[in-house]
mmCIF file of C-alpha atoms in Angstrom:
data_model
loop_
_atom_site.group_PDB
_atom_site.id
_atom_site.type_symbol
_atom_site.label_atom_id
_atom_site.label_comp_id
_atom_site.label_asym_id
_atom_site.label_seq_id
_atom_site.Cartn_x
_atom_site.Cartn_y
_atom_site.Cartn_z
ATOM 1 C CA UNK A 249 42.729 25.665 27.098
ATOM 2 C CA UNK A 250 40.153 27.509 24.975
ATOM 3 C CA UNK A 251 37.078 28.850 25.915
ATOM 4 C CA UNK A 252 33.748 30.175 24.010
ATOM 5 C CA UNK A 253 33.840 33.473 23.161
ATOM 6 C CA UNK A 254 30.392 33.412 22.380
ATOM 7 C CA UNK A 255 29.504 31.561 25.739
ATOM 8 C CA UNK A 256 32.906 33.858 28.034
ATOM 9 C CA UNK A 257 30.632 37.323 26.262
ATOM 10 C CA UNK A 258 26.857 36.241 26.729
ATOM 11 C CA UNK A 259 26.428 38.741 29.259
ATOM 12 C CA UNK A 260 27.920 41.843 27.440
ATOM 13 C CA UNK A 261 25.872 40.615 24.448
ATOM 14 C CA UNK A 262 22.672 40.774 25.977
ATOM 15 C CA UNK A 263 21.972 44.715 25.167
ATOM 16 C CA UNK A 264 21.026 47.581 27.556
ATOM 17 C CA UNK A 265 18.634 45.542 29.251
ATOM 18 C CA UNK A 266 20.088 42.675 29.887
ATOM 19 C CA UNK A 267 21.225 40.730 33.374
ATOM 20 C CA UNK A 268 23.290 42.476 35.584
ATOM 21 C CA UNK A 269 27.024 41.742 34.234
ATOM 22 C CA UNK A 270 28.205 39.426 37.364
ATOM 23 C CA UNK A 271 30.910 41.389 39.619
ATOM 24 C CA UNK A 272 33.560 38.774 38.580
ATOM 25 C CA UNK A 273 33.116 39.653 34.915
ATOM 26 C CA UNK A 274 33.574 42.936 35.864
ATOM 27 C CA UNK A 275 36.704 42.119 38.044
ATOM 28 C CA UNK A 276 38.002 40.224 35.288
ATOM 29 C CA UNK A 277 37.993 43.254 32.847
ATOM 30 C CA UNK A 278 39.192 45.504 35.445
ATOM 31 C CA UNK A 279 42.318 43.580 35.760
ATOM 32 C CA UNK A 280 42.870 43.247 31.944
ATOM 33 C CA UNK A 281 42.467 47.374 31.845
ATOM 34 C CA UNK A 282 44.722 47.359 34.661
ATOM 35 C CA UNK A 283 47.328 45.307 33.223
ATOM 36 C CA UNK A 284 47.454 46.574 30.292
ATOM 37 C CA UNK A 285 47.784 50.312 31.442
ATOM 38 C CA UNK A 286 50.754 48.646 33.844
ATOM 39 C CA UNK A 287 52.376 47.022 30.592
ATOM 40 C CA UNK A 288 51.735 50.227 28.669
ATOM 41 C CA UNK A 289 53.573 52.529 31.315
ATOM 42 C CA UNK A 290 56.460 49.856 31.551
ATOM 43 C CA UNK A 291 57.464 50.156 27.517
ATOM 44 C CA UNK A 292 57.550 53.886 27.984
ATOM 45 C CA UNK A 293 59.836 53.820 31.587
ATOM 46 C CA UNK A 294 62.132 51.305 29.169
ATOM 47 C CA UNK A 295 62.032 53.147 26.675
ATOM 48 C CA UNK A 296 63.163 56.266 28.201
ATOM 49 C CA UNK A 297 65.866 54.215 30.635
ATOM 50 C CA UNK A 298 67.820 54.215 26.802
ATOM 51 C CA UNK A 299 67.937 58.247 27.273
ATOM 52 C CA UNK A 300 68.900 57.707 30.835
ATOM 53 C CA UNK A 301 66.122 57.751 32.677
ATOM 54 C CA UNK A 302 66.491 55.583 35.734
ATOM 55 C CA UNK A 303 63.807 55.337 38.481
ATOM 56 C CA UNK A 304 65.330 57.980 40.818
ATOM 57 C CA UNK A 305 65.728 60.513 38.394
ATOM 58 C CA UNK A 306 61.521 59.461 37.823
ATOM 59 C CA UNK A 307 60.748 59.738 41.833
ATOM 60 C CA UNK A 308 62.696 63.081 41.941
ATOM 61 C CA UNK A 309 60.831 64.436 38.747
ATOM 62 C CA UNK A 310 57.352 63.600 40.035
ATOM 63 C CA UNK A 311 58.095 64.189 44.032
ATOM 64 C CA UNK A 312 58.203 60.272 44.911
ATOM 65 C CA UNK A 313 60.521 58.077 47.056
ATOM 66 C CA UNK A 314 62.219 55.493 45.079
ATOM 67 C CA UNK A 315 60.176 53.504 47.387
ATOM 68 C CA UNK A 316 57.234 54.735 45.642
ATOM 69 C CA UNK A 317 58.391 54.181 42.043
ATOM 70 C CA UNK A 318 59.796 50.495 42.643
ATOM 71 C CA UNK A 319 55.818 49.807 43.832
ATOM 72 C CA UNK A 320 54.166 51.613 40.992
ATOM 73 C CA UNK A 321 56.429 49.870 38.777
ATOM 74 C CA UNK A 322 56.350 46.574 40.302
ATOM 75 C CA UNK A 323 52.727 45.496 39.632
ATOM 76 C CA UNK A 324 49.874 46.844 38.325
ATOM 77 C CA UNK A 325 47.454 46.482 41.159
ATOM 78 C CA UNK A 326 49.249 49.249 42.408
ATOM 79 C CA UNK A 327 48.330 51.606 39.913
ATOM 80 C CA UNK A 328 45.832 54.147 40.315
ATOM 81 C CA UNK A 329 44.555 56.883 37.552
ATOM 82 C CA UNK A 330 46.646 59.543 39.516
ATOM 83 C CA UNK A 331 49.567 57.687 39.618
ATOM 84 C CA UNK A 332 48.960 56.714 36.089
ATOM 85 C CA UNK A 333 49.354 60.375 35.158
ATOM 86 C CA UNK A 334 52.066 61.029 37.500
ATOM 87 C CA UNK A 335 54.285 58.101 35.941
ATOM 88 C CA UNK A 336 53.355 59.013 32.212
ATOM 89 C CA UNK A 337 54.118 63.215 32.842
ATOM 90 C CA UNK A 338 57.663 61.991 34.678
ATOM 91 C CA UNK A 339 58.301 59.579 32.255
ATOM 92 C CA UNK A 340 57.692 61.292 29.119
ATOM 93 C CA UNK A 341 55.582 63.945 29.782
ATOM 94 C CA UNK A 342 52.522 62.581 27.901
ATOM 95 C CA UNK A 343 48.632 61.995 28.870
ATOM 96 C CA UNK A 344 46.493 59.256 27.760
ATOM 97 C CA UNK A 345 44.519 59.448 25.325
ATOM 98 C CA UNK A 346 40.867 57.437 25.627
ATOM 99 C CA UNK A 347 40.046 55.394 22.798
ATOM 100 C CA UNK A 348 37.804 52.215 23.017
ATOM 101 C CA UNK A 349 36.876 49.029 21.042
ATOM 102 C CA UNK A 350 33.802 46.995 20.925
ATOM 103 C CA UNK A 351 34.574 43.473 22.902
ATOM 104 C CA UNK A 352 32.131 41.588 21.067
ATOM 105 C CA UNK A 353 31.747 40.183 17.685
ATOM 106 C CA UNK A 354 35.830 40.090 17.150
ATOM 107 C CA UNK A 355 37.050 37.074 14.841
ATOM 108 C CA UNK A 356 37.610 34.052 16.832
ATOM 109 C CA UNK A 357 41.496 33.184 17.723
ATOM 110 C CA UNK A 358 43.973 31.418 19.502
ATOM 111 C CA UNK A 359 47.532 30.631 20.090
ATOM 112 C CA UNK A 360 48.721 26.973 18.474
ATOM 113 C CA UNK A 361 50.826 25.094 20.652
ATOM 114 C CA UNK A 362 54.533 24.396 20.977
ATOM 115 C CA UNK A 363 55.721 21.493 18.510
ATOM 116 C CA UNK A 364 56.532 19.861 22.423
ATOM 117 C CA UNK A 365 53.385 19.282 22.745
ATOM 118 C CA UNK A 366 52.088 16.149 20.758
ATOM 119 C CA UNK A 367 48.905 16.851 18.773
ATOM 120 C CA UNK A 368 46.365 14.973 17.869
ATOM 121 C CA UNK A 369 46.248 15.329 13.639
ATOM 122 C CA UNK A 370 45.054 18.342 12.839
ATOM 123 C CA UNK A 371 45.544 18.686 8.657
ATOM 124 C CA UNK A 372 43.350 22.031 8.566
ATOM 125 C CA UNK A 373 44.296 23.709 11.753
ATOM 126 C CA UNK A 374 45.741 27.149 10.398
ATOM 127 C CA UNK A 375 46.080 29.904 13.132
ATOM 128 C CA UNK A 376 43.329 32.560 12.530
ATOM 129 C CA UNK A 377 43.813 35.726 11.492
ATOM 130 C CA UNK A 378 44.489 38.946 14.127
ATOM 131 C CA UNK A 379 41.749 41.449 14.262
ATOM 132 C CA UNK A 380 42.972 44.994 14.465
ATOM 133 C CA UNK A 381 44.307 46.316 17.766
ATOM 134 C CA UNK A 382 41.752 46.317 20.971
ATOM 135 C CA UNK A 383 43.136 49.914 22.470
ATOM 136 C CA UNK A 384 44.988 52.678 21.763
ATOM 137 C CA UNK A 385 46.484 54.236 24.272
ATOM 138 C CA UNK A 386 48.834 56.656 22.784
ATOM 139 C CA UNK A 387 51.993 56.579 20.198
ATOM 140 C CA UNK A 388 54.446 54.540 19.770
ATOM 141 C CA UNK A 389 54.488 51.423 22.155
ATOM 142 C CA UNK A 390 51.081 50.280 21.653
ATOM 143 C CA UNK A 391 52.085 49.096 18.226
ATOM 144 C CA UNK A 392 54.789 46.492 19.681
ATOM 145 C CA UNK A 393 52.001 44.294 21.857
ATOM 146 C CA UNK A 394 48.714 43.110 21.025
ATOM 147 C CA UNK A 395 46.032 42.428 24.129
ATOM 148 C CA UNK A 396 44.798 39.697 24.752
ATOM 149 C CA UNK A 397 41.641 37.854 23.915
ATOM 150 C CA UNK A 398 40.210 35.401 26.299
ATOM 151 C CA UNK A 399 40.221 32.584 24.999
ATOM 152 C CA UNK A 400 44.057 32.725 24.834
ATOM 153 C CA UNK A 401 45.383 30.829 28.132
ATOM 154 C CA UNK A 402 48.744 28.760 26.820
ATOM 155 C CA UNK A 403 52.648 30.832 26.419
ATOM 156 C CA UNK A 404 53.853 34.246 25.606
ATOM 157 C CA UNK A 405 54.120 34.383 22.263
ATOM 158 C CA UNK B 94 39.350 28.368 38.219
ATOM 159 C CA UNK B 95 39.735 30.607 35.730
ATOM 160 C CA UNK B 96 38.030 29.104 33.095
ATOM 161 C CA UNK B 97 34.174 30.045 34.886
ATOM 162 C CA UNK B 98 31.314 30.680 35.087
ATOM 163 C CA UNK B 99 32.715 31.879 38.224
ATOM 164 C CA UNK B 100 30.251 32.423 41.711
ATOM 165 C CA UNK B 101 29.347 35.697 43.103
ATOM 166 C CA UNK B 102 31.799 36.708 45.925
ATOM 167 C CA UNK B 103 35.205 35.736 46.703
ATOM 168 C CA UNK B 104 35.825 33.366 44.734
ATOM 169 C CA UNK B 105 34.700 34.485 41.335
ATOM 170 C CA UNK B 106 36.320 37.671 42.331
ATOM 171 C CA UNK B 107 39.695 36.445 42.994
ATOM 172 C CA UNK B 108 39.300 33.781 40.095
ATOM 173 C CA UNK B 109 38.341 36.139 37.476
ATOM 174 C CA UNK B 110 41.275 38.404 38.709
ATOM 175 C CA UNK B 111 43.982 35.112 38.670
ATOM 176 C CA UNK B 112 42.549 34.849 34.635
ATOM 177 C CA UNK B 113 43.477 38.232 34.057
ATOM 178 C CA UNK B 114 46.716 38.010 35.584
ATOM 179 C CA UNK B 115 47.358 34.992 33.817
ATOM 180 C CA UNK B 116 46.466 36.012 30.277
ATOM 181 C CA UNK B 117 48.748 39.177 30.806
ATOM 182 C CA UNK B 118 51.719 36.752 31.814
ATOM 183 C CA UNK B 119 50.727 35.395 28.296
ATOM 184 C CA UNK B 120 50.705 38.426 26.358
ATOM 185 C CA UNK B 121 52.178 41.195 28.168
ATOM 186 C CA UNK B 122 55.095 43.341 26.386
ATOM 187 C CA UNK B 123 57.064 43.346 29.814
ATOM 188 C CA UNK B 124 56.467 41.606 33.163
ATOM 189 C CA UNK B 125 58.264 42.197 36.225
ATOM 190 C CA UNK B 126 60.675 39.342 37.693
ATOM 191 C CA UNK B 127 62.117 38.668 41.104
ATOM 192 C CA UNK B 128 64.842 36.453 39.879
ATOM 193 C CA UNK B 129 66.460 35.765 43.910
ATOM 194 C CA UNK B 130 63.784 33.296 45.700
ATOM 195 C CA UNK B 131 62.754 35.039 49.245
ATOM 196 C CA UNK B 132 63.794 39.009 47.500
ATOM 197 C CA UNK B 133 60.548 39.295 45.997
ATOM 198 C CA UNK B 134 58.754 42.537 46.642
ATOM 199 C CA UNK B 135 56.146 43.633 43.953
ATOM 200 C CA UNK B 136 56.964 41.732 40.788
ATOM 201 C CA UNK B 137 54.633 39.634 38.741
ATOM 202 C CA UNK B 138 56.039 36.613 39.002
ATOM 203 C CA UNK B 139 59.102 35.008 41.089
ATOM 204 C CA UNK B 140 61.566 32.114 40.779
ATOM 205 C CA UNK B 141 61.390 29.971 43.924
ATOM 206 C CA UNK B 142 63.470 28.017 45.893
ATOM 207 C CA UNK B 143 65.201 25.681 45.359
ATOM 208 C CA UNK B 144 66.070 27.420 41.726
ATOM 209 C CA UNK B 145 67.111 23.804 40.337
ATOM 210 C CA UNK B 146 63.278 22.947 40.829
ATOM 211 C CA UNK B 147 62.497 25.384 37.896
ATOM 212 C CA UNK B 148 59.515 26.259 39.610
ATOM 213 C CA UNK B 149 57.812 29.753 39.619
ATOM 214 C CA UNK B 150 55.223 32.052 40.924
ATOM 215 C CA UNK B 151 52.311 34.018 39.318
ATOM 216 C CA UNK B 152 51.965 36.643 42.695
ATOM 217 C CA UNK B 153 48.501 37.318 42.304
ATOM 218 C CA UNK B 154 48.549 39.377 45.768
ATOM 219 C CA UNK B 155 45.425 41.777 45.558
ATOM 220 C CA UNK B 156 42.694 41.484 46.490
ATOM 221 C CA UNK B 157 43.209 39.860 49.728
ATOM 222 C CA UNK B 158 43.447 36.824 49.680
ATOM 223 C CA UNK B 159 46.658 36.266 47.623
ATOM 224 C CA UNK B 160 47.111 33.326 45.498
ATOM 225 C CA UNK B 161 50.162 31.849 43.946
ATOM 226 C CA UNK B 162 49.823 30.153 40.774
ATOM 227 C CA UNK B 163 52.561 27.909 40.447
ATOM 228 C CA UNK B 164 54.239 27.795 36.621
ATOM 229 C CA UNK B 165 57.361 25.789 35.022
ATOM 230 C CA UNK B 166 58.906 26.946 31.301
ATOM 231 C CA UNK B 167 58.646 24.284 28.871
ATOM 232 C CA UNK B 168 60.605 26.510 26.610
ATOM 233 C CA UNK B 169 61.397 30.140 26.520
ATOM 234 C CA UNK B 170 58.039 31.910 26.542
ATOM 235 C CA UNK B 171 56.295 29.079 26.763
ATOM 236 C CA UNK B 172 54.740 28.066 30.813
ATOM 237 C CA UNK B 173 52.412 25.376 31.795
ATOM 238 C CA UNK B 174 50.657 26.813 34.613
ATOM 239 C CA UNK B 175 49.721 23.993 37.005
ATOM 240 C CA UNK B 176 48.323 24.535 40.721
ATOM 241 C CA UNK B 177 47.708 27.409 42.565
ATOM 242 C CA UNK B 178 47.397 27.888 46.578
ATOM 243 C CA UNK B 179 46.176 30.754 48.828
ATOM 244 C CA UNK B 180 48.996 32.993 50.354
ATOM 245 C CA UNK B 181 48.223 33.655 53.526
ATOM 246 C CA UNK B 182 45.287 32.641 54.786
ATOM 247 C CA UNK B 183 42.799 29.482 53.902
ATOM 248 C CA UNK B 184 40.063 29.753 51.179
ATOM 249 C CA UNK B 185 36.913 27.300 51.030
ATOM 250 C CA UNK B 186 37.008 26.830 47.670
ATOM 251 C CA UNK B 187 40.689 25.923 47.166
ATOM 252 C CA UNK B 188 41.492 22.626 49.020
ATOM 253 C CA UNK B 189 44.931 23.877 49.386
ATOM 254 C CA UNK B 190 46.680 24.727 52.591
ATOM 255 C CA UNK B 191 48.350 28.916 52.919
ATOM 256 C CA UNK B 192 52.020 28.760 51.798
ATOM 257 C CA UNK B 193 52.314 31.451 55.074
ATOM 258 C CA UNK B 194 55.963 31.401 55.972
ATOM 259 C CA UNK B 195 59.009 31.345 53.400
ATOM 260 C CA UNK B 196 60.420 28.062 53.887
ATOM 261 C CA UNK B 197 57.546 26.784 55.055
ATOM 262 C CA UNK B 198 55.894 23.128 54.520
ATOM 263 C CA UNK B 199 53.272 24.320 52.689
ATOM 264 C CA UNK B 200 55.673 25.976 50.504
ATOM 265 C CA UNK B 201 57.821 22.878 49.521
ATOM 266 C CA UNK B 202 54.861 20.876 49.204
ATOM 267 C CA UNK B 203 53.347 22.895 47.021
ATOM 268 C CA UNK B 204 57.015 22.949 44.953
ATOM 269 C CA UNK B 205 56.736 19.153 45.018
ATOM 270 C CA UNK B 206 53.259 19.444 43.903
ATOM 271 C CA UNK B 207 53.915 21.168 40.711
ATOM 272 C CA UNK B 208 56.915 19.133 39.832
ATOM 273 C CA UNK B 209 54.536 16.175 40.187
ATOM 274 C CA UNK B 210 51.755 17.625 38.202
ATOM 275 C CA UNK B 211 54.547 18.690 35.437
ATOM 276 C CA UNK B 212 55.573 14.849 35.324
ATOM 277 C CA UNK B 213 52.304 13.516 34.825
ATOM 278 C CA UNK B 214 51.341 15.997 31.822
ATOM 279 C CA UNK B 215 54.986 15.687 30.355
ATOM 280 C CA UNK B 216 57.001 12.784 31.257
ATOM 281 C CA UNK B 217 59.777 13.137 28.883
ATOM 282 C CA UNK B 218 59.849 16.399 28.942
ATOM 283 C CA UNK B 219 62.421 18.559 31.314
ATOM 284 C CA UNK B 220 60.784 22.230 32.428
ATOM 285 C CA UNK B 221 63.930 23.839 30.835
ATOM 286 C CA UNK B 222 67.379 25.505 32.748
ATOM 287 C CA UNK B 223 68.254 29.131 32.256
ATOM 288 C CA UNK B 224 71.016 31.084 33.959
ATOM 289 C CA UNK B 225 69.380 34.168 32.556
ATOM 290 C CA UNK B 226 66.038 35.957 32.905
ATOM 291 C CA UNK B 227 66.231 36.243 28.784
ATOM 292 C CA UNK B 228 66.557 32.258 29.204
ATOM 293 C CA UNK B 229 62.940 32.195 29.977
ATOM 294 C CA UNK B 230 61.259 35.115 28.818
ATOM 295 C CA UNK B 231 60.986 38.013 26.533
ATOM 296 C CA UNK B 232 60.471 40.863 28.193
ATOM 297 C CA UNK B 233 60.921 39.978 31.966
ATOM 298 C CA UNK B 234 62.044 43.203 33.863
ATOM 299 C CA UNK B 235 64.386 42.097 37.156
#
């Protein structure tokens, strides 16, 4: 499925006095902020679990039950900014740093499907170049995984 | 569903949320897996009974009320999302019944569903077998 960026980013586009940006846009960027904060905190834990960290060693570094650390670990709607901090000092004793991007006005793009799927003929269908990265969020990990724009809705890649 | 413009309240709330869970199944470095049907506890997504159905779960639990998206692999990192149903509790803009208990009705019906849904979009293809999380997916933490 692919969707308009132009049509999925009207709101945002529509300058400081535009419409009121609808809660469920805002819910929907929540969660990808979320998410990606969740996936961000998961490459470090794995990362460090190859120097032995394992998630009791975390709870006892950061005063949690193991409990705790299999929730905050499990998804990231459990995720708060405290915990957030918590899980990045125990894990490897870092703090975010805040960085944005603009949303709007990125280069259109789009996964291609599997060769499963049959496709209609499509001689000049090329897959569109990346833009740079959305977010940076710190060192190392960011680098291995790109976010997501919206239009992209079919397979891990 | 997900695809908008979504209403204000519940529904564009939950729907807008189910996107965003979705696209991070998608693109997401690591996701969490509960690999035993009935263990799962906080994970992202879940393999469901009966395992030979190849059926999963997209647990899409908060905000209240949960929703399962229901997914198969057609190959590894590659899932064809295709229904979804509310948890726990009924929604008025899903005409799906809650899954409620574990081996409920609801629950293999909505199993059934997918598999039907999957055969109708795919007929000669076969959701694919893995004995393995790494069969499936890059990335899956158990």
């Amino acid at each position: 499925m692919t969707i308009s960026q132009e049509d999925f980013f009207n709101e945002l586009a529509a300058g400081h006095s535009g419409p009121t940006i609808s809660e469920a846009k805002r819910e929907y960027f929540q969660t990808r902020l979320r998410n990606r904060l969740f996936t961000f905190i998961l490459a470090k834990f794995v990362s460090e679990q190859k120097r032995g960290l394992t998630k009791a060693k975390l709870g006892r570094r950061i005063g949690k039950s193991p409990e705790v650390i299999n929730r905050w670990l499990g998804a990231p709607s459990n995720l708060t900014l405290d915990t957030v901090s918590d899980l990045l000092l125990g894990i490897s004793a870092e703090e975010l740093t805040p960085q944005t991007e603009a949303l709007l006005y990125q280069a259109p793009r789009n996964f291609l499907p599997g060769d499963w799927i049959e496709q209609e003929e499509q001689p000049n269908r090329r897959q569109p170049p990346r833009p740079k990265d959305e977010l940076h969020l710190g060192n190392e990990a960011q680098e291995q995984k790109r976010a997501p724009s919206p239009p992209e809705l079919l397979g891990r890649q | 569903m997900v695809s908008g413009p979504w209403t204000s309240g519940e529904m564009g709330l939950r729907c807008s949320r189910l996107r965003g869970d979705l696209e991070n199944l998608i693109t997401a470095e690591f996701i969490t897996v509960c690999w035993d049907p009935f263990k799962a506890r906080n994970e992202q997504i879940g393999r469901l009974h009966r395992v030979e159905d190849e059926v999963w779960d997209l647990r899409a639990q908060k905000p209240k009320p949960g929703l399962r998206a229901f997914f198969r692999f057609a190959e590894r990192n590659v899932f064809v999302v295709l229904t979804a149903a509310p948890r726990s509790v009924p929604v008025s803009w899903l005409s799906r019944l809650p899954l409620l208990g574990r081996e409920s009705r609801e629950w293999r019906n909505a199993i059934i569903e997918c598999r039907t849904e999957w055969k109708k979009l795919f007929p000669a293809h076969e959701p694919i077998h893995g004995t393995d999380i790494n069969d499936y997916l890059t990335g899956g933490l158990l």
